[in-house]
Coordinates of C-alpha atoms and ligand atoms in Angstrom, one line a residue:
M1 CA -29.7 -50.4 21.9
F2 CA -33.3 -50.3 20.7
K3 CA -35.6 -47.4 21.4
F4 CA -38.9 -49.1 22.0
S5 CA -42.1 -47.1 22.2
K6 CA -43.7 -46.3 25.6
R7 CA -46.3 -49.1 24.9
V8 CA -43.6 -51.8 25.4
P9 CA -43.4 -53.1 28.9
A10 CA -40.1 -52.5 30.6
D11 CA -37.6 -55.4 31.1
G12 CA -38.3 -57.5 34.2
T13 CA -42.0 -56.7 34.4
D14 CA -43.3 -60.0 33.1
A15 CA -43.9 -61.4 36.6
V16 CA -46.4 -64.0 35.4
G17 CA -44.0 -65.3 32.7
A18 CA -41.4 -65.8 35.4
I19 CA -43.9 -67.6 37.6
L20 CA -45.1 -69.9 34.9
K21 CA -41.5 -70.7 34.0
A22 CA -40.7 -71.5 37.7
A23 CA -43.8 -73.7 37.9
A24 CA -43.0 -75.6 34.7
D25 CA -40.6 -78.0 36.5
P26 CA -42.3 -81.5 36.2
K27 CA -41.9 -82.3 39.9
I28 CA -44.0 -79.3 40.7
I29 CA -47.8 -79.6 40.9
S30 CA -48.9 -76.4 39.4
F31 CA -52.2 -74.7 39.9
A32 CA -50.7 -71.7 38.1
G33 CA -51.9 -72.5 34.6
G34 CA -55.0 -71.1 33.0
L35 CA -55.8 -73.6 30.3
P36 CA -59.0 -75.5 29.4
A37 CA -58.9 -79.3 29.6
P38 CA -57.4 -80.5 26.3
E39 CA -58.8 -84.0 26.7
L40 CA -62.2 -82.4 25.8
F41 CA -61.1 -80.6 22.7
P42 CA -63.4 -81.9 20.0
V43 CA -60.6 -83.1 17.7
E44 CA -62.5 -85.6 15.7
G45 CA -65.5 -83.3 15.1
M46 CA -63.2 -80.5 14.0
K47 CA -61.3 -82.8 11.7
K48 CA -64.6 -83.8 10.0
A49 CA -65.7 -80.2 9.8
T50 CA -62.4 -79.2 8.3
D51 CA -62.5 -81.9 5.7
K52 CA -66.1 -80.8 4.7
V53 CA -65.0 -77.1 4.5
Y54 CA -62.1 -78.0 2.2
A55 CA -64.4 -80.1 0.1
E56 CA -67.2 -77.6 -0.2
H57 CA -65.7 -74.1 0.3
G58 CA -62.0 -74.7 -0.1
Q59 CA -61.3 -71.7 -2.3
Q60 CA -63.4 -69.3 -0.3
A61 CA -62.0 -70.5 3.0
L62 CA -58.4 -69.9 1.8
Q63 CA -59.1 -66.5 0.3
Y64 CA -58.9 -63.1 2.1
G65 CA -62.1 -62.5 3.9
A66 CA -64.2 -59.7 5.4
A67 CA -62.8 -57.7 8.4
K68 CA -66.0 -58.2 10.4
G69 CA -65.9 -61.9 9.9
V70 CA -67.8 -64.6 7.9
T71 CA -71.5 -63.7 7.7
E72 CA -72.7 -67.2 8.6
L73 CA -70.6 -67.3 11.7
R74 CA -71.8 -63.8 12.7
E75 CA -75.4 -65.0 12.3
L76 CA -74.6 -68.1 14.4
I77 CA -73.1 -65.8 17.1
L78 CA -76.2 -63.6 17.0
K79 CA -78.5 -66.6 17.5
R80 CA -76.4 -67.8 20.4
V81 CA -76.3 -64.4 22.2
K82 CA -80.0 -64.1 21.8
E83 CA -80.6 -67.7 23.2
K84 CA -78.0 -67.6 25.9
E85 CA -77.9 -63.9 27.0
N86 CA -81.2 -62.4 25.7
V87 CA -79.3 -59.9 23.7
D88 CA -81.2 -58.7 20.7
A89 CA -78.7 -57.8 18.0
K90 CA -78.4 -57.5 14.3
L91 CA -75.7 -58.3 11.9
E92 CA -74.4 -54.7 12.0
N93 CA -73.9 -55.2 15.8
V94 CA -71.4 -58.1 15.7
M95 CA -67.8 -58.6 14.6
V96 CA -65.6 -61.6 14.8
T97 CA -62.2 -61.1 16.6
T98 CA -59.0 -63.0 16.8
G99 CA -59.6 -64.4 20.2
S100 CA -61.7 -62.3 22.5
E101 CA -58.3 -60.8 23.6
Q102 CA -58.4 -58.8 20.4
A103 CA -61.8 -57.4 21.3
I104 CA -60.2 -56.0 24.5
D105 CA -57.3 -54.6 22.5
L106 CA -59.5 -53.0 19.9
V107 CA -61.7 -51.4 22.5
G108 CA -58.7 -50.2 24.4
K109 CA -57.3 -48.7 21.2
A110 CA -60.6 -47.1 20.3
F111 CA -61.5 -45.6 23.7
V112 CA -58.3 -45.1 25.7
N113 CA -56.0 -42.1 25.2
P114 CA -52.8 -41.8 27.3
G115 CA -53.8 -40.6 30.8
D116 CA -57.5 -41.6 30.4
T117 CA -59.2 -43.2 33.4
V118 CA -60.3 -46.9 33.1
L119 CA -62.3 -48.4 35.9
V120 CA -61.6 -52.1 36.7
E121 CA -62.5 -54.6 39.2
E122 CA -60.2 -55.1 42.1
P123 CA -58.7 -57.7 41.3
T124 CA -59.2 -58.2 37.5
Y125 CA -58.0 -60.1 34.5
L126 CA -54.3 -59.3 34.2
C127 CA -54.0 -59.4 30.4
A128 CA -56.8 -56.8 30.2
L129 CA -54.7 -54.6 32.5
D130 CA -51.7 -55.1 30.2
V131 CA -53.8 -54.0 27.2
F132 CA -55.2 -50.9 28.8
R133 CA -51.8 -50.1 30.3
S134 CA -50.2 -50.3 26.8
Y135 CA -52.7 -47.5 25.7
G136 CA -51.6 -45.4 28.7
A137 CA -54.6 -46.0 31.0
N138 CA -54.8 -44.6 34.5
F139 CA -56.5 -47.2 36.5
V140 CA -59.1 -46.7 39.2
S141 CA -59.9 -50.0 41.0
V142 CA -63.5 -50.6 42.1
P143 CA -63.8 -52.8 45.2
M144 CA -65.6 -56.2 44.9
D145 CA -67.3 -58.4 47.4
E146 CA -68.4 -62.0 47.1
D147 CA -70.9 -60.8 44.4
G148 CA -68.4 -59.0 42.2
M149 CA -68.0 -55.3 41.6
K150 CA -69.9 -53.2 44.1
M151 CA -72.3 -50.8 42.5
D152 CA -72.2 -48.2 45.2
A153 CA -68.4 -48.1 44.8
L154 CA -68.8 -48.0 41.0
E155 CA -71.1 -45.0 41.3
E156 CA -68.7 -43.2 43.6
A157 CA -65.9 -43.8 41.2
L158 CA -67.9 -42.5 38.3
K159 CA -68.8 -39.4 40.2
A160 CA -65.2 -38.9 41.3
H161 CA -63.9 -39.5 37.7
P162 CA -66.3 -37.9 35.2
E163 CA -63.5 -38.3 32.7
T164 CA -63.7 -42.1 32.8
A165 CA -63.2 -43.5 29.3
L166 CA -64.2 -47.1 30.0
V167 CA -65.3 -49.6 32.6
Y168 CA -64.1 -53.2 32.3
T169 CA -65.9 -56.1 33.9
V170 CA -65.9 -59.9 34.0
P171 CA -69.3 -60.6 35.6
N172 CA -69.3 -64.4 35.3
F173 CA -66.9 -66.7 37.2
Q174 CA -64.4 -63.8 37.1
N175 CA -60.8 -64.4 36.3
P176 CA -59.1 -64.5 38.9
T177 CA -61.7 -64.7 41.7
G178 CA -64.4 -67.0 40.2
R179 CA -67.0 -64.6 41.5
T180 CA -70.3 -64.0 39.8
M181 CA -72.4 -60.8 39.9
P182 CA -76.1 -61.3 40.6
A183 CA -78.8 -60.0 38.2
E184 CA -79.9 -57.0 40.3
R185 CA -76.3 -55.7 40.3
R186 CA -76.1 -56.1 36.5
K187 CA -79.3 -54.1 36.0
K188 CA -77.8 -51.4 38.1
F189 CA -74.6 -51.6 36.2
A190 CA -76.4 -50.9 32.9
E191 CA -78.3 -48.1 34.5
L192 CA -75.1 -46.4 35.8
A193 CA -73.5 -46.8 32.3
A194 CA -76.5 -44.9 30.8
K195 CA -76.7 -42.3 33.7
Y196 CA -72.9 -41.5 33.5
D197 CA -72.7 -41.9 29.8
V198 CA -69.8 -44.2 29.9
P199 CA -69.0 -47.3 27.9
V200 CA -68.8 -50.7 29.6
L201 CA -66.8 -53.6 28.2
E202 CA -68.5 -56.8 29.5
D203 CA -66.1 -59.7 29.1
N204 CA -67.8 -63.1 29.3
P205 CA -65.5 -66.0 28.3
Y206 CA -66.7 -68.3 31.1
G207 CA -70.5 -67.8 31.3
D208 CA -71.4 -71.0 29.5
I209 CA -69.2 -73.1 31.8
R210 CA -71.6 -73.2 34.7
F211 CA -71.7 -76.4 36.8
A212 CA -73.9 -75.1 39.7
G213 CA -76.6 -72.5 40.4
E214 CA -78.7 -70.6 37.9
H215 CA -77.8 -68.7 34.7
V216 CA -77.6 -64.9 35.3
P217 CA -78.6 -62.6 32.4
S218 CA -75.8 -60.5 31.0
V219 CA -75.3 -56.8 31.8
K220 CA -75.8 -56.2 28.1
S221 CA -79.4 -57.7 28.4
F222 CA -80.3 -54.7 30.7
D223 CA -78.6 -52.2 28.4
H224 CA -81.2 -50.0 26.7
A225 CA -78.8 -47.1 26.0
G226 CA -76.3 -49.0 23.9
K227 CA -73.5 -48.3 26.3
V228 CA -72.5 -51.9 27.0
F229 CA -70.1 -53.8 24.6
Y230 CA -70.5 -57.6 25.1
M231 CA -67.7 -59.9 24.2
S232 CA -67.1 -63.6 24.4
T233 CA -65.2 -66.5 22.8
F234 CA -65.1 -70.0 21.5
S235 CA -61.9 -70.6 23.5
K236 CA -63.5 -72.2 26.5
I237 CA -66.3 -74.1 24.9
L238 CA -64.4 -75.4 21.8
A239 CA -60.7 -74.7 21.8
P240 CA -58.5 -71.7 22.4
G241 CA -56.0 -72.5 19.6
F242 CA -58.5 -71.3 17.0
R243 CA -58.3 -67.8 18.4
L244 CA -62.0 -67.1 17.7
G245 CA -63.9 -64.5 19.7
W246 CA -66.5 -61.8 19.1
L247 CA -67.9 -58.5 20.1
V248 CA -71.5 -57.2 20.1
A249 CA -71.9 -53.4 20.3
D250 CA -73.5 -50.4 18.8
P251 CA -72.9 -50.4 15.0
K252 CA -71.0 -47.1 15.2
V253 CA -68.5 -48.8 17.6
I254 CA -68.3 -51.9 15.4
E255 CA -67.5 -49.7 12.3
K256 CA -64.6 -47.9 14.1
L257 CA -63.3 -51.2 15.5
T258 CA -63.5 -52.8 12.1
V259 CA -61.2 -50.1 10.7
L260 CA -58.7 -50.7 13.6
K261 CA -59.0 -54.4 13.1
Q262 CA -58.1 -54.0 9.4
S263 CA -54.8 -52.3 10.5
A264 CA -54.2 -55.1 13.1
D265 CA -54.7 -58.3 11.0
L266 CA -57.0 -57.5 8.1
H267 CA -59.4 -60.2 9.3
T268 CA -59.6 -63.3 11.6
D269 CA -58.5 -66.6 10.1
N270 CA -61.1 -67.4 7.5
L271 CA -60.6 -71.2 7.5
V272 CA -61.2 -71.4 11.2
Q273 CA -64.4 -69.4 10.9
Y274 CA -65.8 -71.7 8.3
V275 CA -64.7 -74.8 10.3
V276 CA -66.4 -73.6 13.5
T277 CA -69.6 -72.7 11.6
E278 CA -69.6 -76.2 10.1
F279 CA -68.9 -77.8 13.4
F280 CA -72.0 -76.2 14.9
K281 CA -74.2 -77.7 12.1
E282 CA -73.0 -81.2 12.8
N283 CA -72.6 -81.3 16.5
D284 CA -74.6 -80.7 19.7
V285 CA -72.4 -77.9 21.1
D286 CA -74.6 -77.5 24.2
A287 CA -74.1 -81.2 25.1
H288 CA -70.4 -80.7 24.6
V289 CA -70.4 -77.6 26.9
K290 CA -72.3 -79.7 29.5
E291 CA -69.5 -82.3 29.4
I292 CA -66.9 -79.6 30.0
S293 CA -68.9 -78.0 32.8
D294 CA -69.4 -81.4 34.5
L295 CA -65.7 -82.2 34.4
Y296 CA -64.8 -78.7 35.8
G297 CA -67.5 -79.0 38.4
K298 CA -66.0 -82.3 39.5
R299 CA -62.5 -80.9 39.7
K300 CA -63.7 -77.8 41.5
Q301 CA -65.4 -80.0 44.1
L302 CA -62.1 -81.9 44.6
M303 CA -60.4 -78.5 45.1
I304 CA -62.9 -77.4 47.8
D305 CA -62.7 -80.8 49.5
G306 CA -58.9 -80.6 49.6
I307 CA -58.9 -77.0 50.7
K308 CA -61.2 -77.9 53.6
K309 CA -59.1 -80.8 54.5
Y310 CA -55.6 -79.4 54.3
F311 CA -55.6 -75.6 54.5
P312 CA -55.2 -73.7 57.8
K313 CA -58.6 -72.9 59.1
D314 CA -58.6 -69.1 58.7
V315 CA -57.7 -69.2 55.0
K316 CA -60.6 -67.8 52.9
Y317 CA -61.5 -69.1 49.4
T318 CA -64.2 -68.7 46.8
D319 CA -66.4 -71.5 45.7
P320 CA -67.3 -70.7 42.1
E321 CA -70.4 -72.0 40.3
G322 CA -68.5 -72.2 37.0
G323 CA -65.4 -71.2 35.1
M324 CA -61.8 -72.3 35.7
F325 CA -60.4 -70.5 38.8
L326 CA -60.8 -70.0 42.5
W327 CA -59.3 -67.4 44.7
V328 CA -57.6 -67.8 48.0
E329 CA -56.9 -65.2 50.7
V330 CA -54.4 -66.1 53.4
P331 CA -54.6 -63.6 56.3
G332 CA -51.3 -62.7 57.9
V333 CA -49.2 -63.0 54.8
T334 CA -47.4 -59.8 53.9
D335 CA -45.4 -60.9 50.8
T336 CA -47.2 -63.1 48.4
V337 CA -44.2 -63.6 46.1
E338 CA -42.2 -64.8 49.1
L339 CA -45.1 -67.2 49.9
F340 CA -44.9 -68.4 46.3
K341 CA -41.2 -69.2 46.6
Q342 CA -41.9 -71.1 49.8
C343 CA -44.6 -73.1 48.1
L344 CA -42.2 -73.9 45.2
E345 CA -39.9 -75.5 47.8
H346 CA -42.9 -77.8 48.6
N347 CA -43.2 -78.5 44.9
V348 CA -46.5 -76.7 44.4
A349 CA -47.4 -73.5 42.6
F350 CA -50.1 -70.9 42.0
V351 CA -50.3 -67.4 40.5
P352 CA -49.7 -64.8 43.2
G353 CA -52.5 -62.2 43.4
D354 CA -50.3 -59.2 42.8
P355 CA -50.4 -58.8 39.0
F356 CA -54.3 -59.0 39.1
F357 CA -54.4 -55.7 41.0
A358 CA -54.2 -52.4 39.0
G359 CA -53.3 -50.6 42.3
K360 CA -52.0 -51.8 45.6
P361 CA -52.2 -55.6 45.7
Q362 CA -53.9 -57.4 48.6
P363 CA -51.2 -59.5 50.3
G364 CA -51.8 -63.2 50.8
T365 CA -54.0 -63.7 47.7
F366 CA -53.5 -66.1 44.9
R367 CA -55.4 -67.8 42.0
L368 CA -55.8 -71.6 41.7
N369 CA -56.7 -73.2 38.4
Y370 CA -58.7 -76.5 38.4
S371 CA -59.9 -76.9 34.8
N372 CA -56.6 -78.4 33.6
M373 CA -55.7 -80.3 36.8
Q374 CA -55.8 -84.1 36.7
E375 CA -58.0 -85.4 39.6
D376 CA -55.2 -87.5 41.2
Q377 CA -53.0 -84.4 41.3
I378 CA -55.5 -82.2 43.0
E379 CA -55.4 -83.7 46.5
V380 CA -51.7 -84.3 46.5
G381 CA -51.1 -80.7 45.4
L382 CA -53.5 -79.2 48.0
K383 CA -51.9 -81.3 50.7
R384 CA -48.5 -79.8 49.8
L385 CA -50.0 -76.3 49.6
G386 CA -51.7 -76.7 52.9
E387 CA -48.4 -77.7 54.5
A388 CA -46.5 -74.8 52.9
L389 CA -49.2 -72.4 54.1
S390 CA -49.1 -73.7 57.6
Q391 CA -45.3 -73.4 57.7
A392 CA -45.4 -69.9 56.3
L393 CA -48.0 -68.8 58.9
E394 CA -46.0 -70.4 61.8
A395 CA -42.8 -68.7 60.7
Ligands
PLP401 C1 -61.4 -62.8 31.4 C2 -60.7 -63.2 30.1 N1 -61.0 -62.4 29.0 C3 -60.5 -62.8 27.8 C4 -59.7 -63.9 27.7 C5 -59.1 -64.1 26.3 O1 -59.5 -65.3 25.8 P1 -59.4 -65.6 24.2 O2 -58.6 -64.6 23.6 O3 -58.8 -67.0 24.1 O4 -60.8 -65.5 23.7 C6 -59.4 -64.7 28.8 C7 -58.5 -65.8 28.7 O5 -58.2 -66.5 29.6 C8 -59.9 -64.3 30.0 O6 -59.7 -65.0 31.2

């Protein structure tokens, strides 16, 4: 009846939507979500900041604004990326986006023509796959190990695909695996981007949420050729409902993306930009981030304890030093969606690994969320999951 464009996904392809729907039944303990802990949203502080913005800049905040974002907020972002990531950037290098998801979308729109090659981690963030797919990307998956994307494999892929339009990476506490890439690999990554003259989109929503180990400098901090575009977000350290993210890149890239952003939404919500800027003036955001990290660290540990106690012994899992997810591999499983259904019968849910793979999925993999899991539910949920896995493996 309607002739949708080729960008629109075909009916029945929203596998994750179907999974989340199935997992929404209240009797199910669901590790399938991907949300930050709402009990730590700084509601009172935001309320105060909002009141102050209305009192002091009400008219400006409610007016149309600049496509690149509110200057004071862009300055604040620059200060933060310098302090946290050792990225030296100027105002011309930074733009505010409507969630960091929009940065992925704008970069996809600007760099990917139908049929272009995009290199991605195997597995990777599924909404990024959806974005690049909507622009007609041909994916080439680059294998990972416990330390993230393998650089020898990346170089091979770059040699085999000189037409590569973009490389996409999540080096910190990756969604879905929780893996983190060490500094040496990041340095090599930036060198390969320069050598093969290919843009890299470094997506870092989780880097600040570290509860163990040492901070690792961004890929961007090793980038002397201007090939790396660095993006992050306030979603995980303040609240996702604001839809506030940013991108740091070469000014020529920022200029083009600004034009595309104007077509998409003219600019990001002005009021929210003023409120977050004000919130930073009045609050110790680093202390707040530490509180979030401590809570997620505690929940992650409960997950690891439960997995050790209840999962069959040959099941593999990651033990992240930060972020919101861990990744499980169950050897011997051939159909993860079938496994998901069996787990639902035990009233427990996860996100099957399949949609995180651009190519052939690795069977028996799935993602577990812990950031938004109440502590008393974690052990009960993992016990159910362990029983379901044991039964599935015996069958
Ligand atoms: C890897 C990754 N990138 C980007 C995003 C988008 O975040 P937001 O648009 O809220 O900034 C997410 C959200 O979960 C994510 O996991």
